[in-house]
């Protein structure tokens, strides 16, 4: 006679601890998955909707003299917005030798502006610090 493997009836003794652990892991995995999906969705929405309506780019800079730097900025913005860009001039040592805030109030969506930045000593570079919408 062969004997059949003896198992306990589930209805009487409940699920085994392995099955309970599997269910807990599935629930935890589902919650973490939904949480991760929510975070990715939030960052995606913020990236798409958070585009600035006013941004600038330093196209060129040229040292004109020991006390002046010529700067060319390209501004992209919504036609109805205005803003300010801050540009600074740097000496060879890296020290700031000049700074200027330039306002853009024109009603166009793209502006290219050339202006002169005065310096306290000879500059070797110009840098766009920031552009902010008003």
Short mmCIF file of C-alpha atoms in Angstrom, two decimals:
data_model
loop_
_atom_site.label_atom_id
_atom_site.label_comp_id
_atom_site.label_asym_id
_atom_site.label_seq_id
_atom_site.Cartn_x
_atom_site.Cartn_y
_atom_site.Cartn_z
CA UNK A 1 0.00 0.00 0.00
CA UNK A 2 1.21 3.40 -0.82
CA UNK A 3 0.51 6.23 1.48
CA UNK A 4 -0.61 9.59 0.19
CA UNK A 5 1.15 12.70 1.50
CA UNK A 6 -0.72 13.97 4.45
CA UNK A 7 -1.73 17.66 4.35
CA UNK A 8 -3.83 19.60 6.77
CA UNK A 9 -7.23 20.78 5.56
CA UNK A 10 -7.05 24.52 4.80
CA UNK A 11 -10.62 25.24 5.84
CA UNK A 12 -9.84 24.08 9.32
CA UNK A 13 -6.38 25.55 9.93
CA UNK A 14 -6.28 28.65 7.60
CA UNK A 15 -3.69 29.59 4.98
CA UNK A 16 -0.05 28.79 5.52
CA UNK A 17 2.37 31.51 6.57
CA UNK A 18 3.98 31.44 3.09
CA UNK A 19 0.68 32.34 1.44
CA UNK A 20 0.10 35.19 3.92
CA UNK A 21 3.60 36.52 3.26
CA UNK A 22 3.02 36.32 -0.50
CA UNK A 23 -0.20 38.32 -0.17
CA UNK A 24 1.53 40.97 1.97
CA UNK A 25 4.34 41.28 -0.57
CA UNK A 26 1.83 41.68 -3.42
CA UNK A 27 -0.01 44.42 -1.53
CA UNK A 28 3.22 46.22 -0.64
CA UNK A 29 4.43 45.94 -4.24
CA UNK A 30 1.16 47.32 -5.59
CA UNK A 31 1.23 50.27 -3.18
CA UNK A 32 4.86 51.07 -4.03
CA UNK A 33 4.10 50.75 -7.74
CA UNK A 34 1.20 53.20 -7.52
CA UNK A 35 3.35 55.57 -5.46
CA UNK A 36 6.18 55.44 -8.02
CA UNK A 37 3.71 56.02 -10.86
CA UNK A 38 2.33 59.05 -9.00
CA UNK A 39 5.80 60.53 -8.47
CA UNK A 40 6.77 60.04 -12.12
CA UNK A 41 3.47 61.61 -13.19
CA UNK A 42 4.02 64.59 -10.88
CA UNK A 43 7.53 65.24 -12.22
CA UNK A 44 6.30 64.88 -15.80
CA UNK A 45 3.48 67.34 -15.26
CA UNK A 46 5.82 69.79 -13.51
CA UNK A 47 8.33 69.54 -16.36
CA UNK A 48 5.74 70.16 -19.07
CA UNK A 49 3.75 72.90 -17.33
CA UNK A 50 6.74 74.54 -15.65
CA UNK A 51 8.29 75.89 -18.83
CA UNK A 52 9.43 79.44 -18.27
CA UNK A 53 7.62 82.12 -20.19
CA UNK A 54 10.82 84.19 -20.17
CA UNK A 55 14.30 82.84 -20.88
CA UNK A 56 17.56 84.27 -22.15
CA UNK A 57 20.77 83.07 -23.73
CA UNK A 58 24.14 84.80 -24.00
CA UNK A 59 25.01 84.63 -27.70
CA UNK A 60 28.31 86.51 -27.75
CA UNK A 61 30.53 88.81 -25.73
CA UNK A 62 33.47 90.88 -26.85
CA UNK A 63 35.92 92.93 -24.78
CA UNK A 64 35.84 96.38 -26.38
CA UNK A 65 38.23 98.17 -24.02
CA UNK A 66 39.68 97.94 -20.53
CA UNK A 67 36.41 99.29 -19.13
CA UNK A 68 33.74 97.91 -21.49
CA UNK A 69 32.38 94.59 -22.72
CA UNK A 70 29.89 94.30 -25.56
CA UNK A 71 27.22 91.66 -24.87
CA UNK A 72 24.65 90.09 -27.21
CA UNK A 73 21.59 88.46 -25.60
CA UNK A 74 18.84 86.42 -27.24
CA UNK A 75 15.55 86.49 -25.29
CA UNK A 76 12.58 84.17 -25.86
CA UNK A 77 9.34 85.00 -24.12
CA UNK A 78 5.58 85.17 -24.45
CA UNK A 79 4.56 88.28 -26.37
CA UNK A 80 2.73 89.82 -23.41
CA UNK A 81 5.40 89.31 -20.76
CA UNK A 82 8.29 91.46 -19.67
CA UNK A 83 11.37 90.61 -17.67
CA UNK A 84 14.88 91.43 -16.57
CA UNK A 85 18.16 89.68 -17.32
CA UNK A 86 21.26 90.13 -15.18
CA UNK A 87 24.65 89.95 -16.88
CA UNK A 88 28.04 90.18 -15.22
CA UNK A 89 31.60 90.64 -16.44
CA UNK A 90 34.45 88.60 -15.00
CA UNK A 91 38.14 89.40 -14.73
CA UNK A 92 40.85 86.85 -15.48
CA UNK A 93 40.99 85.99 -11.78
CA UNK A 94 37.28 85.14 -11.81
CA UNK A 95 36.29 88.20 -9.81
CA UNK A 96 33.20 90.14 -10.84
CA UNK A 97 34.18 93.48 -12.38
CA UNK A 98 30.82 94.61 -13.75
CA UNK A 99 27.10 93.83 -13.50
CA UNK A 100 24.03 95.10 -15.33
CA UNK A 101 20.30 94.45 -15.22
CA UNK A 102 18.69 94.74 -18.65
CA UNK A 103 14.90 95.14 -18.94
CA UNK A 104 12.91 93.63 -21.81
CA UNK A 105 9.44 95.17 -22.18
CA UNK A 106 8.92 94.73 -25.94
CA UNK A 107 5.71 93.05 -27.12
CA UNK A 108 7.49 90.49 -29.33
CA UNK A 109 8.27 86.87 -28.54
CA UNK A 110 11.95 86.95 -29.53
CA UNK A 111 14.43 89.78 -28.96
CA UNK A 112 18.12 90.01 -29.76
CA UNK A 113 19.77 92.90 -27.96
CA UNK A 114 23.35 94.17 -28.05
CA UNK A 115 24.48 96.43 -25.21
CA UNK A 116 27.62 97.64 -23.48
CA UNK A 117 28.53 96.55 -19.97
CA UNK A 118 30.87 98.91 -18.11
CA UNK A 119 33.59 97.33 -15.96
CA UNK A 120 35.88 98.49 -13.15
CA UNK A 121 38.89 96.73 -14.71
CA UNK A 122 39.64 94.68 -17.82
CA UNK A 123 37.20 91.80 -18.19
CA UNK A 124 37.92 88.52 -19.96
CA UNK A 125 34.40 87.06 -20.02
CA UNK A 126 30.74 87.90 -19.65
CA UNK A 127 28.15 85.63 -18.04
CA UNK A 128 24.37 85.59 -18.02
CA UNK A 129 23.46 85.26 -14.34
CA UNK A 130 19.67 85.00 -14.58
CA UNK A 131 16.54 86.02 -16.41
CA UNK A 132 13.33 86.56 -14.46
CA UNK A 133 9.83 87.38 -15.58
CA UNK A 134 8.13 90.44 -14.10
#
